[in-house]
Tab-separated table of N, CA and C in Angstrom:
chain	number	residue	atom	x	y	z
A	664	UNK	N	-12.467	-105.533	148.673
A	664	UNK	CA	-12.757	-106.857	149.156
A	664	UNK	C	-11.927	-107.165	150.408
A	665	UNK	N	-10.693	-106.676	150.433
A	665	UNK	CA	-9.846	-106.896	151.600
A	665	UNK	C	-10.474	-106.278	152.845
A	666	UNK	N	-11.032	-105.071	152.703
A	666	UNK	CA	-11.649	-104.388	153.835
A	666	UNK	C	-12.798	-105.185	154.423
A	667	UNK	N	-13.622	-105.757	153.551
A	667	UNK	CA	-14.760	-106.558	154.020
A	667	UNK	C	-14.246	-107.778	154.780
A	668	UNK	N	-13.260	-108.466	154.203
A	668	UNK	CA	-12.718	-109.666	154.850
A	668	UNK	C	-12.065	-109.323	156.187
A	669	UNK	N	-11.274	-108.267	156.211
A	669	UNK	CA	-10.586	-107.882	157.445
A	669	UNK	C	-11.585	-107.448	158.516
A	670	UNK	N	-12.573	-106.676	158.130
A	670	UNK	CA	-13.573	-106.211	159.101
A	670	UNK	C	-14.408	-107.360	159.626
A	671	UNK	N	-14.837	-108.245	158.748
A	671	UNK	CA	-15.649	-109.386	159.171
A	671	UNK	C	-14.857	-110.284	160.108
A	672	UNK	N	-13.583	-110.487	159.804
A	672	UNK	CA	-12.721	-111.282	160.681
A	672	UNK	C	-12.638	-110.641	162.057
A	673	UNK	N	-12.393	-109.339	162.099
A	673	UNK	CA	-12.263	-108.643	163.375
A	673	UNK	C	-13.573	-108.684	164.161
A	674	UNK	N	-14.699	-108.477	163.471
A	674	UNK	CA	-15.997	-108.465	164.147
A	674	UNK	C	-16.391	-109.848	164.660
A	675	UNK	N	-15.862	-110.896	164.041
A	675	UNK	CA	-16.199	-112.244	164.495
A	675	UNK	C	-15.648	-112.517	165.889
A	676	UNK	N	-14.721	-111.688	166.338
A	676	UNK	CA	-14.172	-111.840	167.688
A	676	UNK	C	-15.151	-111.369	168.755
A	677	UNK	N	-16.099	-110.511	168.365
A	677	UNK	CA	-17.095	-109.989	169.299
A	677	UNK	C	-18.275	-110.934	169.333
A	678	UNK	N	-18.103	-112.017	170.061
A	678	UNK	CA	-19.131	-113.043	170.091
A	678	UNK	C	-19.473	-113.381	171.526
A	679	UNK	N	-20.734	-113.603	171.748
A	679	UNK	CA	-21.186	-114.081	173.053
A	679	UNK	C	-21.826	-115.432	172.790
A	680	UNK	N	-21.103	-116.478	173.052
A	680	UNK	CA	-21.597	-117.819	172.732
A	680	UNK	C	-22.433	-118.404	173.854
A	681	UNK	N	-22.857	-117.571	174.797
A	681	UNK	CA	-23.643	-118.098	175.907
A	681	UNK	C	-25.071	-118.431	175.504
A	682	UNK	N	-25.514	-117.952	174.338
A	682	UNK	CA	-26.871	-118.241	173.890
A	682	UNK	C	-26.877	-119.536	173.097
A	683	UNK	N	-27.571	-120.569	173.585
A	683	UNK	CA	-27.614	-121.824	172.829
A	683	UNK	C	-28.385	-121.642	171.528
A	684	UNK	N	-27.912	-122.272	170.476
A	684	UNK	CA	-28.567	-122.169	169.179
A	684	UNK	C	-29.301	-123.466	168.892
A	685	UNK	N	-30.616	-123.390	168.871
A	685	UNK	CA	-31.431	-124.557	168.587
A	685	UNK	C	-32.355	-124.245	167.433
A	686	UNK	N	-32.837	-125.279	166.787
A	686	UNK	CA	-33.765	-125.127	165.661
A	686	UNK	C	-33.224	-124.209	164.574
A	687	UNK	N	-31.990	-124.395	164.183
A	687	UNK	CA	-31.467	-123.559	163.117
A	687	UNK	C	-30.915	-124.395	161.979
A	688	UNK	N	-30.910	-123.788	160.836
A	688	UNK	CA	-30.334	-124.411	159.657
A	688	UNK	C	-28.823	-124.384	159.841
A	689	UNK	N	-28.147	-125.440	159.488
A	689	UNK	CA	-26.715	-125.582	159.764
A	689	UNK	C	-25.904	-124.375	159.298
A	690	UNK	N	-26.164	-123.855	158.134
A	690	UNK	CA	-25.385	-122.736	157.609
A	690	UNK	C	-25.592	-121.487	158.459
A	691	UNK	N	-26.818	-121.244	158.913
A	691	UNK	CA	-27.092	-120.070	159.720
A	691	UNK	C	-26.533	-120.198	161.129
A	692	UNK	N	-26.464	-121.412	161.645
A	692	UNK	CA	-25.939	-121.603	162.990
A	692	UNK	C	-24.433	-121.357	163.045
A	693	UNK	N	-23.764	-121.387	161.926
A	693	UNK	CA	-22.331	-121.139	161.904
A	693	UNK	C	-22.018	-119.691	162.252
A	694	UNK	N	-22.976	-118.789	162.065
A	694	UNK	CA	-22.793	-117.382	162.366
A	694	UNK	C	-23.730	-117.003	163.501
A	695	UNK	N	-23.200	-116.425	164.578
A	695	UNK	CA	-24.105	-115.983	165.640
A	695	UNK	C	-25.150	-115.032	165.067
A	696	UNK	N	-26.364	-115.140	165.532
A	696	UNK	CA	-27.467	-114.367	164.968
A	696	UNK	C	-27.228	-112.873	165.032
A	697	UNK	N	-26.620	-112.392	166.108
A	697	UNK	CA	-26.438	-110.950	166.202
A	697	UNK	C	-25.343	-110.427	165.276
A	698	UNK	N	-24.636	-111.298	164.575
A	698	UNK	CA	-23.645	-110.863	163.588
A	698	UNK	C	-24.240	-110.700	162.192
A	699	UNK	N	-25.405	-111.239	161.962
A	699	UNK	CA	-25.963	-111.243	160.612
A	699	UNK	C	-26.155	-109.863	159.999
A	700	UNK	N	-26.567	-108.833	160.736
A	700	UNK	CA	-26.698	-107.510	160.114
A	700	UNK	C	-25.364	-106.920	159.635
A	701	UNK	N	-24.245	-107.487	160.074
A	701	UNK	CA	-22.960	-106.938	159.668
A	701	UNK	C	-22.656	-107.166	158.193
A	702	UNK	N	-23.275	-108.148	157.571
A	702	UNK	CA	-23.114	-108.313	156.119
A	702	UNK	C	-23.640	-107.086	155.384
A	703	UNK	N	-24.780	-106.590	155.822
A	703	UNK	CA	-25.345	-105.375	155.232
A	703	UNK	C	-24.475	-104.166	155.557
A	704	UNK	N	-23.949	-104.110	156.776
A	704	UNK	CA	-23.072	-103.002	157.157
A	704	UNK	C	-21.822	-102.978	156.291
A	705	UNK	N	-21.232	-104.139	156.044
A	705	UNK	CA	-20.033	-104.203	155.197
A	705	UNK	C	-20.346	-103.727	153.769
A	706	UNK	N	-21.524	-104.092	153.265
A	706	UNK	CA	-21.935	-103.652	151.931
A	706	UNK	C	-22.008	-102.133	151.877
A	707	UNK	N	-22.586	-101.537	152.908
A	707	UNK	CA	-22.686	-100.076	152.953
A	707	UNK	C	-21.318	-99.416	153.092
A	708	UNK	N	-20.509	-99.899	154.022
A	708	UNK	CA	-19.246	-99.230	154.319
A	708	UNK	C	-18.173	-99.411	153.254
A	709	UNK	N	-18.240	-100.495	152.502
A	709	UNK	CA	-17.199	-100.717	151.498
A	709	UNK	C	-17.723	-100.628	150.071
A	710	UNK	N	-19.025	-100.767	149.877
A	710	UNK	CA	-19.582	-100.693	148.531
A	710	UNK	C	-20.297	-99.392	148.239
A	711	UNK	N	-20.880	-98.786	149.255
A	711	UNK	CA	-21.631	-97.534	149.095
A	711	UNK	C	-21.106	-96.509	150.091
A	712	UNK	N	-19.821	-96.177	149.969
A	712	UNK	CA	-19.148	-95.345	150.964
A	712	UNK	C	-19.746	-93.950	151.106
A	713	UNK	N	-20.365	-93.426	150.062
A	713	UNK	CA	-20.926	-92.072	150.131
A	713	UNK	C	-22.394	-92.062	150.556
A	714	UNK	N	-23.017	-93.205	150.651
A	714	UNK	CA	-24.445	-93.270	150.996
A	714	UNK	C	-24.668	-92.761	152.418
A	715	UNK	N	-25.694	-91.943	152.620
A	715	UNK	CA	-25.970	-91.458	153.980
A	715	UNK	C	-26.157	-92.591	154.991
A	716	UNK	N	-26.759	-93.676	154.589
A	716	UNK	CA	-27.007	-94.791	155.515
A	716	UNK	C	-25.721	-95.451	155.991
A	717	UNK	N	-24.615	-95.256	155.283
A	717	UNK	CA	-23.363	-95.888	155.679
A	717	UNK	C	-22.499	-95.003	156.575
A	718	UNK	N	-22.890	-93.763	156.761
A	718	UNK	CA	-22.071	-92.823	157.525
A	718	UNK	C	-22.103	-93.137	159.021
A	719	UNK	N	-21.058	-92.749	159.751
A	719	UNK	CA	-20.947	-93.101	161.170
A	719	UNK	C	-22.140	-92.711	162.027
A	720	UNK	N	-22.697	-91.523	161.820
A	720	UNK	CA	-23.842	-91.116	162.643
A	720	UNK	C	-24.988	-92.105	162.482
A	721	UNK	N	-25.303	-92.444	161.240
A	721	UNK	CA	-26.392	-93.382	160.995
A	721	UNK	C	-26.060	-94.756	161.562
A	722	UNK	N	-24.827	-95.207	161.337
A	722	UNK	CA	-24.438	-96.544	161.800
A	722	UNK	C	-24.455	-96.645	163.319
A	723	UNK	N	-23.944	-95.656	163.996
A	723	UNK	CA	-23.817	-95.737	165.453
A	723	UNK	C	-25.102	-95.339	166.185
A	724	UNK	N	-25.644	-94.187	165.841
A	724	UNK	CA	-26.840	-93.714	166.551
A	724	UNK	C	-28.064	-94.519	166.124
A	725	UNK	N	-28.189	-94.801	164.828
A	725	UNK	CA	-29.307	-95.606	164.356
A	725	UNK	C	-29.314	-96.985	164.982
A	726	UNK	N	-28.143	-97.596	165.053
A	726	UNK	CA	-28.035	-98.925	165.665
A	726	UNK	C	-28.349	-98.859	167.163
A	727	UNK	N	-27.839	-97.851	167.842
A	727	UNK	CA	-28.099	-97.705	169.272
A	727	UNK	C	-29.596	-97.599	169.549
A	728	UNK	N	-30.264	-96.685	168.863
A	728	UNK	CA	-31.703	-96.497	169.083
A	728	UNK	C	-32.487	-97.758	168.746
A	729	UNK	N	-32.137	-98.371	167.641
A	729	UNK	CA	-32.834	-99.575	167.198
A	729	UNK	C	-32.687	-100.708	168.212
A	730	UNK	N	-31.493	-100.904	168.713
A	730	UNK	CA	-31.262	-101.983	169.674
A	730	UNK	C	-31.942	-101.721	171.013
A	731	UNK	N	-31.914	-100.484	171.474
A	731	UNK	CA	-32.570	-100.166	172.748
A	731	UNK	C	-34.081	-100.353	172.621
A	732	UNK	N	-34.642	-99.875	171.516
A	732	UNK	CA	-36.084	-100.039	171.289
A	732	UNK	C	-36.448	-101.525	171.235
A	733	UNK	N	-35.724	-102.279	170.426
A	733	UNK	CA	-36.084	-103.690	170.231
A	733	UNK	C	-35.851	-104.524	171.482
A	734	UNK	N	-34.767	-104.278	172.183
A	734	UNK	CA	-34.495	-105.049	173.399
A	734	UNK	C	-35.511	-104.697	174.486
A	735	UNK	N	-35.939	-103.452	174.544
A	735	UNK	CA	-36.970	-103.060	175.516
A	735	UNK	C	-38.292	-103.743	175.211
A	736	UNK	N	-38.671	-103.760	173.951
A	736	UNK	CA	-39.920	-104.412	173.559
A	736	UNK	C	-39.829	-105.927	173.758
A	737	UNK	N	-38.649	-106.488	173.594
A	737	UNK	CA	-38.459	-107.934	173.788
A	737	UNK	C	-38.752	-108.350	175.231
A	738	UNK	N	-38.673	-107.407	176.155
A	738	UNK	CA	-38.916	-107.712	177.565
A	738	UNK	C	-40.400	-107.862	177.881
A	739	UNK	N	-41.271	-107.500	176.944
A	739	UNK	CA	-42.718	-107.588	177.154
A	739	UNK	C	-43.181	-109.025	176.916
A	740	UNK	N	-43.064	-109.852	177.926
A	740	UNK	CA	-43.396	-111.278	177.805
A	740	UNK	C	-44.866	-111.540	177.507
A	741	UNK	N	-45.743	-110.617	177.897
A	741	UNK	CA	-47.175	-110.830	177.681
A	741	UNK	C	-47.603	-110.571	176.237
A	742	UNK	N	-46.713	-110.028	175.432
A	742	UNK	CA	-47.023	-109.727	174.028
A	742	UNK	C	-46.536	-110.883	173.156
A	743	UNK	N	-47.361	-111.273	172.206
A	743	UNK	CA	-47.000	-112.363	171.281
A	743	UNK	C	-45.702	-112.048	170.543
A	744	UNK	N	-44.863	-113.040	170.294
A	744	UNK	CA	-43.582	-112.805	169.618
A	744	UNK	C	-43.716	-112.098	168.266
A	745	UNK	N	-44.688	-112.487	167.442
A	745	UNK	CA	-44.841	-111.858	166.133
A	745	UNK	C	-45.178	-110.384	166.278
A	746	UNK	N	-45.935	-110.021	167.318
A	746	UNK	CA	-46.301	-108.628	167.539
A	746	UNK	C	-45.102	-107.832	168.065
A	747	UNK	N	-44.308	-108.456	168.944
A	747	UNK	CA	-43.089	-107.787	169.444
A	747	UNK	C	-42.152	-107.468	168.292
A	748	UNK	N	-41.953	-108.453	167.394
A	748	UNK	CA	-41.056	-108.239	166.266
A	748	UNK	C	-41.585	-107.159	165.325
A	749	UNK	N	-42.858	-107.195	165.040
A	749	UNK	CA	-43.454	-106.195	164.151
A	749	UNK	C	-43.375	-104.805	164.764
A	750	UNK	N	-43.742	-104.700	166.027
A	750	UNK	CA	-43.751	-103.421	166.714
A	750	UNK	C	-42.342	-102.849	166.853
A	751	UNK	N	-41.396	-103.663	167.261
A	751	UNK	CA	-40.019	-103.193	167.449
A	751	UNK	C	-39.407	-102.721	166.137
A	752	UNK	N	-39.595	-103.485	165.091
A	752	UNK	CA	-39.029	-103.105	163.795
A	752	UNK	C	-39.668	-101.825	163.279
A	753	UNK	N	-40.995	-101.735	163.388
A	753	UNK	CA	-41.700	-100.533	162.916
A	753	UNK	C	-41.279	-99.300	163.718
A	754	UNK	N	-41.207	-99.436	165.035
A	754	UNK	CA	-40.796	-98.298	165.864
A	754	UNK	C	-39.349	-97.885	165.586
A	755	UNK	N	-38.466	-98.853	165.481
A	755	UNK	CA	-37.054	-98.554	165.226
A	755	UNK	C	-36.892	-97.841	163.882
A	756	UNK	N	-37.520	-98.363	162.849
A	756	UNK	CA	-37.419	-97.730	161.527
A	756	UNK	C	-38.060	-96.345	161.557
A	757	UNK	N	-39.223	-96.228	162.199
A	757	UNK	CA	-39.898	-94.939	162.281
A	757	UNK	C	-39.058	-93.885	162.992
A	758	UNK	N	-38.441	-94.255	164.109
A	758	UNK	CA	-37.591	-93.318	164.852
A	758	UNK	C	-36.377	-92.919	164.013
A	759	UNK	N	-35.748	-93.895	163.366
A	759	UNK	CA	-34.585	-93.572	162.534
A	759	UNK	C	-34.963	-92.625	161.405
A	760	UNK	N	-36.081	-92.883	160.733
A	760	UNK	CA	-36.518	-92.031	159.631
A	760	UNK	C	-36.831	-90.627	160.148
A	761	UNK	N	-37.551	-90.540	161.251
A	761	UNK	CA	-37.930	-89.240	161.821
A	761	UNK	C	-36.705	-88.416	162.193
A	762	UNK	N	-35.674	-89.076	162.722
A	762	UNK	CA	-34.463	-88.374	163.136
A	762	UNK	C	-33.448	-88.203	162.003
A	763	UNK	N	-33.734	-88.782	160.830
A	763	UNK	CA	-32.818	-88.655	159.696
A	763	UNK	C	-31.560	-89.483	159.827
A	764	UNK	N	-31.655	-90.611	160.504
A	764	UNK	CA	-30.482	-91.477	160.714
A	764	UNK	C	-30.788	-92.909	160.283
A	765	UNK	N	-31.443	-93.054	159.144
A	765	UNK	CA	-31.817	-94.374	158.657
A	765	UNK	C	-30.575	-95.219	158.411
A	766	UNK	N	-30.611	-96.439	158.924
A	766	UNK	CA	-29.491	-97.381	158.785
A	766	UNK	C	-30.091	-98.776	158.632
A	767	UNK	N	-30.174	-99.308	157.403
A	767	UNK	CA	-30.834	-100.602	157.175
A	767	UNK	C	-30.381	-101.753	158.073
A	768	UNK	N	-29.073	-101.920	158.355
A	768	UNK	CA	-28.702	-103.006	159.262
A	768	UNK	C	-29.322	-102.862	160.654
A	769	UNK	N	-29.607	-101.642	161.067
A	769	UNK	CA	-30.252	-101.437	162.373
A	769	UNK	C	-31.694	-101.934	162.344
A	770	UNK	N	-32.363	-101.815	161.205
A	770	UNK	CA	-33.704	-102.374	161.077
A	770	UNK	C	-33.668	-103.889	161.178
A	771	UNK	N	-32.655	-104.493	160.569
A	771	UNK	CA	-32.492	-105.952	160.662
A	771	UNK	C	-32.180	-106.360	162.102
A	772	UNK	N	-31.354	-105.577	162.776
A	772	UNK	CA	-31.023	-105.878	164.170
A	772	UNK	C	-32.259	-105.762	165.059
A	773	UNK	N	-33.124	-104.797	164.777
A	773	UNK	CA	-34.357	-104.643	165.560
A	773	UNK	C	-35.217	-105.896	165.444
A	774	UNK	N	-35.320	-106.416	164.241
A	774	UNK	CA	-36.096	-107.634	164.034
A	774	UNK	C	-35.500	-108.801	164.823
A	775	UNK	N	-34.181	-108.947	164.785
A	775	UNK	CA	-33.511	-110.029	165.508
A	775	UNK	C	-33.616	-109.880	167.021
A	776	UNK	N	-33.314	-108.692	167.521
A	776	UNK	CA	-33.232	-108.493	168.965
A	776	UNK	C	-34.593	-108.442	169.638
A	777	UNK	N	-35.657	-108.226	168.892
A	777	UNK	CA	-36.989	-108.187	169.495
A	777	UNK	C	-37.555	-109.591	169.749
A	778	UNK	N	-36.838	-110.616	169.344
A	778	UNK	CA	-37.303	-111.984	169.558
A	778	UNK	C	-37.262	-112.388	171.026
A	779	UNK	N	-36.471	-111.703	171.819
A	779	UNK	CA	-36.342	-112.045	173.225
A	779	UNK	C	-35.251	-113.063	173.494
A	780	UNK	N	-34.490	-113.435	172.479
A	780	UNK	CA	-33.425	-114.436	172.636
A	780	UNK	C	-32.073	-113.819	172.986
A	781	UNK	N	-32.034	-112.505	173.080
A	781	UNK	CA	-30.755	-111.827	173.296
A	781	UNK	C	-30.754	-111.090	174.617
A	782	UNK	N	-29.559	-110.881	175.156
A	782	UNK	CA	-29.401	-110.206	176.439
A	782	UNK	C	-28.930	-108.771	176.204
A	783	UNK	N	-28.981	-107.978	177.267
A	783	UNK	CA	-28.458	-106.615	177.177
A	783	UNK	C	-26.952	-106.645	176.921
A	784	UNK	N	-26.262	-107.672	177.401
A	784	UNK	CA	-24.828	-107.793	177.102
A	784	UNK	C	-24.599	-107.892	175.604
A	785	UNK	N	-25.456	-108.635	174.924
A	785	UNK	CA	-25.313	-108.768	173.475
A	785	UNK	C	-25.634	-107.458	172.754
A	786	UNK	N	-26.512	-106.643	173.342
A	786	UNK	CA	-26.769	-105.307	172.782
A	786	UNK	C	-25.476	-104.494	172.808
A	787	UNK	N	-24.792	-104.506	173.951
A	787	UNK	CA	-23.550	-103.734	174.070
A	787	UNK	C	-22.451	-104.301	173.181
A	788	UNK	N	-22.399	-105.609	173.053
A	788	UNK	CA	-21.430	-106.224	172.142
A	788	UNK	C	-21.687	-105.753	170.711
A	789	UNK	N	-22.952	-105.729	170.322
A	789	UNK	CA	-23.317	-105.280	168.975
A	789	UNK	C	-22.915	-103.818	168.768
A	790	UNK	N	-23.135	-102.981	169.760
A	790	UNK	CA	-22.768	-101.567	169.647
A	790	UNK	C	-21.252	-101.390	169.571
A	791	UNK	N	-20.520	-102.138	170.382
A	791	UNK	CA	-19.057	-102.074	170.309
A	791	UNK	C	-18.566	-102.530	168.943
A	792	UNK	N	-19.152	-103.582	168.431
A	792	UNK	CA	-18.751	-104.096	167.125
A	792	UNK	C	-19.045	-103.079	166.025
A	793	UNK	N	-20.138	-102.343	166.145
A	793	UNK	CA	-20.433	-101.291	165.171
A	793	UNK	C	-19.376	-100.193	165.216
A	794	UNK	N	-18.959	-99.822	166.413
A	794	UNK	CA	-17.914	-98.799	166.547
A	794	UNK	C	-16.603	-99.291	165.927
A	795	UNK	N	-16.268	-100.545	166.178
A	795	UNK	CA	-15.058	-101.126	165.579
A	795	UNK	C	-15.175	-101.130	164.056
A	796	UNK	N	-16.352	-101.476	163.539
A	796	UNK	CA	-16.564	-101.503	162.090
A	796	UNK	C	-16.374	-100.117	161.482
A	797	UNK	N	-16.847	-99.074	162.160
A	797	UNK	CA	-16.671	-97.701	161.653
A	797	UNK	C	-15.194	-97.324	161.633
A	798	UNK	N	-14.475	-97.657	162.686
A	798	UNK	CA	-13.041	-97.342	162.742
A	798	UNK	C	-12.294	-98.087	161.645
A	799	UNK	N	-12.563	-99.371	161.496
A	799	UNK	CA	-11.879	-100.155	160.455
A	799	UNK	C	-12.214	-99.645	159.057
A	800	UNK	N	-13.486	-99.344	158.804
A	800	UNK	CA	-13.870	-98.838	157.483
A	800	UNK	C	-13.199	-97.498	157.201
A	801	UNK	N	-13.073	-96.673	158.225
A	801	UNK	CA	-12.398	-95.382	158.059
A	801	UNK	C	-10.936	-95.593	157.684
A	802	UNK	N	-10.272	-96.469	158.390
A	802	UNK	CA	-8.854	-96.721	158.118
A	802	UNK	C	-8.641	-97.389	156.766
A	803	UNK	N	-9.380	-98.460	156.501
A	803	UNK	CA	-9.129	-99.254	155.297
A	803	UNK	C	-9.600	-98.568	154.012
A	804	UNK	N	-10.731	-97.895	154.046
A	804	UNK	CA	-11.225	-97.225	152.839
A	804	UNK	C	-10.328	-96.077	152.414
A	805	UNK	N	-9.708	-95.415	153.353
A	805	UNK	CA	-8.912	-94.239	153.019
A	805	UNK	C	-7.493	-94.568	152.565
A	806	UNK	N	-7.156	-95.846	152.482
A	806	UNK	CA	-5.886	-96.244	151.867
A	806	UNK	C	-5.940	-96.047	150.351
A	807	UNK	N	-7.124	-96.064	149.797
A	807	UNK	CA	-7.335	-95.925	148.363
A	807	UNK	C	-7.665	-94.464	148.064
A	808	UNK	N	-6.933	-93.850	147.116
A	808	UNK	CA	-7.163	-92.440	146.772
A	808	UNK	C	-8.533	-92.198	146.158
A	809	UNK	N	-9.153	-93.240	145.606
A	809	UNK	CA	-10.444	-93.077	144.946
A	809	UNK	C	-11.620	-93.249	145.905
A	810	UNK	N	-11.343	-93.565	147.139
A	810	UNK	CA	-12.399	-93.772	148.134
A	810	UNK	C	-12.243	-92.769	149.269
A	811	UNK	N	-13.375	-92.431	149.839
A	811	UNK	CA	-13.357	-91.658	151.066
A	811	UNK	C	-14.485	-92.168	151.951
A	812	UNK	N	-14.136	-92.544	153.146
A	812	UNK	CA	-15.138	-92.932	154.137
A	812	UNK	C	-14.631	-92.468	155.479
A	813	UNK	N	-15.448	-91.796	156.197
A	813	UNK	CA	-16.791	-91.333	155.856
A	813	UNK	C	-16.736	-90.064	155.022
A	814	UNK	N	-17.822	-89.787	154.349
A	814	UNK	CA	-17.890	-88.514	153.625
A	814	UNK	C	-18.313	-87.410	154.581
A	815	UNK	N	-18.953	-87.763	155.683
A	815	UNK	CA	-19.241	-86.828	156.770
A	815	UNK	C	-19.472	-87.628	158.044
A	816	UNK	N	-19.120	-87.027	159.153
A	816	UNK	CA	-19.362	-87.689	160.437
A	816	UNK	C	-20.783	-87.435	160.889
A	817	UNK	N	-21.266	-86.219	160.683
A	817	UNK	CA	-22.668	-85.908	160.888
A	817	UNK	C	-23.158	-85.872	162.313
A	818	UNK	N	-22.310	-85.533	163.269
A	818	UNK	CA	-22.763	-85.493	164.654
A	818	UNK	C	-23.230	-84.106	165.092
A	819	UNK	N	-23.178	-83.110	164.195
A	819	UNK	CA	-23.593	-81.757	164.547
A	819	UNK	C	-25.039	-81.699	165.065
A	820	UNK	N	-26.021	-82.346	164.405
A	820	UNK	CA	-27.387	-82.288	164.940
A	820	UNK	C	-27.494	-82.851	166.360
A	821	UNK	N	-26.697	-83.838	166.681
A	821	UNK	CA	-26.724	-84.416	168.023
A	821	UNK	C	-26.133	-83.421	169.014
A	822	UNK	N	-25.064	-82.759	168.607
A	822	UNK	CA	-24.453	-81.731	169.460
A	822	UNK	C	-25.447	-80.601	169.719
A	823	UNK	N	-26.179	-80.209	168.684
A	823	UNK	CA	-27.173	-79.151	168.847
A	823	UNK	C	-28.302	-79.599	169.762
A	824	UNK	N	-28.717	-80.850	169.631
A	824	UNK	CA	-29.767	-81.399	170.486
A	824	UNK	C	-29.345	-81.387	171.950
A	825	UNK	N	-28.055	-81.613	172.197
A	825	UNK	CA	-27.516	-81.615	173.555
A	825	UNK	C	-27.159	-80.211	174.053
A	826	UNK	N	-27.402	-79.211	173.209
A	826	UNK	CA	-27.117	-77.833	173.607
A	826	UNK	C	-25.661	-77.442	173.430
A	827	UNK	N	-24.912	-78.222	172.669
A	827	UNK	CA	-23.510	-77.910	172.408
A	827	UNK	C	-23.418	-77.293	171.028
A	828	UNK	N	-22.381	-76.484	170.813
A	828	UNK	CA	-22.168	-75.924	169.474
A	828	UNK	C	-20.683	-75.891	169.186
A	829	UNK	N	-20.359	-75.639	167.928
A	829	UNK	CA	-18.951	-75.540	167.544
A	829	UNK	C	-18.292	-74.357	168.230
A	830	UNK	N	-19.081	-73.320	168.553
A	830	UNK	CA	-18.542	-72.160	169.239
A	830	UNK	C	-17.999	-72.533	170.609
A	831	UNK	N	-18.650	-73.487	171.286
A	831	UNK	CA	-18.181	-73.941	172.591
A	831	UNK	C	-16.774	-74.508	172.497
A	832	UNK	N	-16.514	-75.280	171.424
A	832	UNK	CA	-15.181	-75.860	171.233
A	832	UNK	C	-14.132	-74.790	170.960
A	833	UNK	N	-14.486	-73.807	170.111
A	833	UNK	CA	-13.520	-72.776	169.767
A	833	UNK	C	-13.205	-71.897	170.993
A	834	UNK	N	-14.201	-71.653	171.862
A	834	UNK	CA	-13.953	-70.889	173.080
A	834	UNK	C	-13.006	-71.646	174.000
A	835	UNK	N	-13.187	-72.956	174.094
A	835	UNK	CA	-12.319	-73.767	174.948
A	835	UNK	C	-10.884	-73.730	174.433
A	836	UNK	N	-10.722	-73.755	173.103
A	836	UNK	CA	-9.376	-73.734	172.520
A	836	UNK	C	-8.691	-72.402	172.779
A	837	UNK	N	-9.451	-71.292	172.709
A	837	UNK	CA	-8.862	-69.975	172.938
A	837	UNK	C	-8.428	-69.811	174.386
A	838	UNK	N	-9.195	-70.384	175.311
A	838	UNK	CA	-8.874	-70.279	176.731
A	838	UNK	C	-7.628	-71.089	177.057
A	839	UNK	N	-7.487	-72.232	176.425
A	839	UNK	CA	-6.371	-73.133	176.730
A	839	UNK	C	-5.044	-72.643	176.250
């Protein structure tokens, strides 16, 4: 519980209050909209530490792809808002599933960011906050002997996609 509270407190500092909040229920307006998926992230990182969806690769790469897809679709002003939201969420989830990096909070972020109410600055803020959340979860979860987070970093497939391998690292170490 301490980890969730500490992480949520730290993430609340990553706020861009330049977006006016209108037509919202008082309780929801207390939390910036782009912070809402972090409740799900905290559940994964502190409650389901071994779940693939909570691992850093899924959290960081899944969120990145989802936000880029949704923010790009949000720029299509000629498309009805309901269609932008449906299309962005479906594409983001489909890409994550196809690449094996499913991350439920990223699906929620796709739905939010496809509304067109967010800026690219807020996309980067969200990505930075995700990185901070991974670092904090790594530090705080590993204070307890019964917990381990992450159970894997899982960036090997990305390294292979970029044409890098573990052999490249070992060759560099031998040369140095």
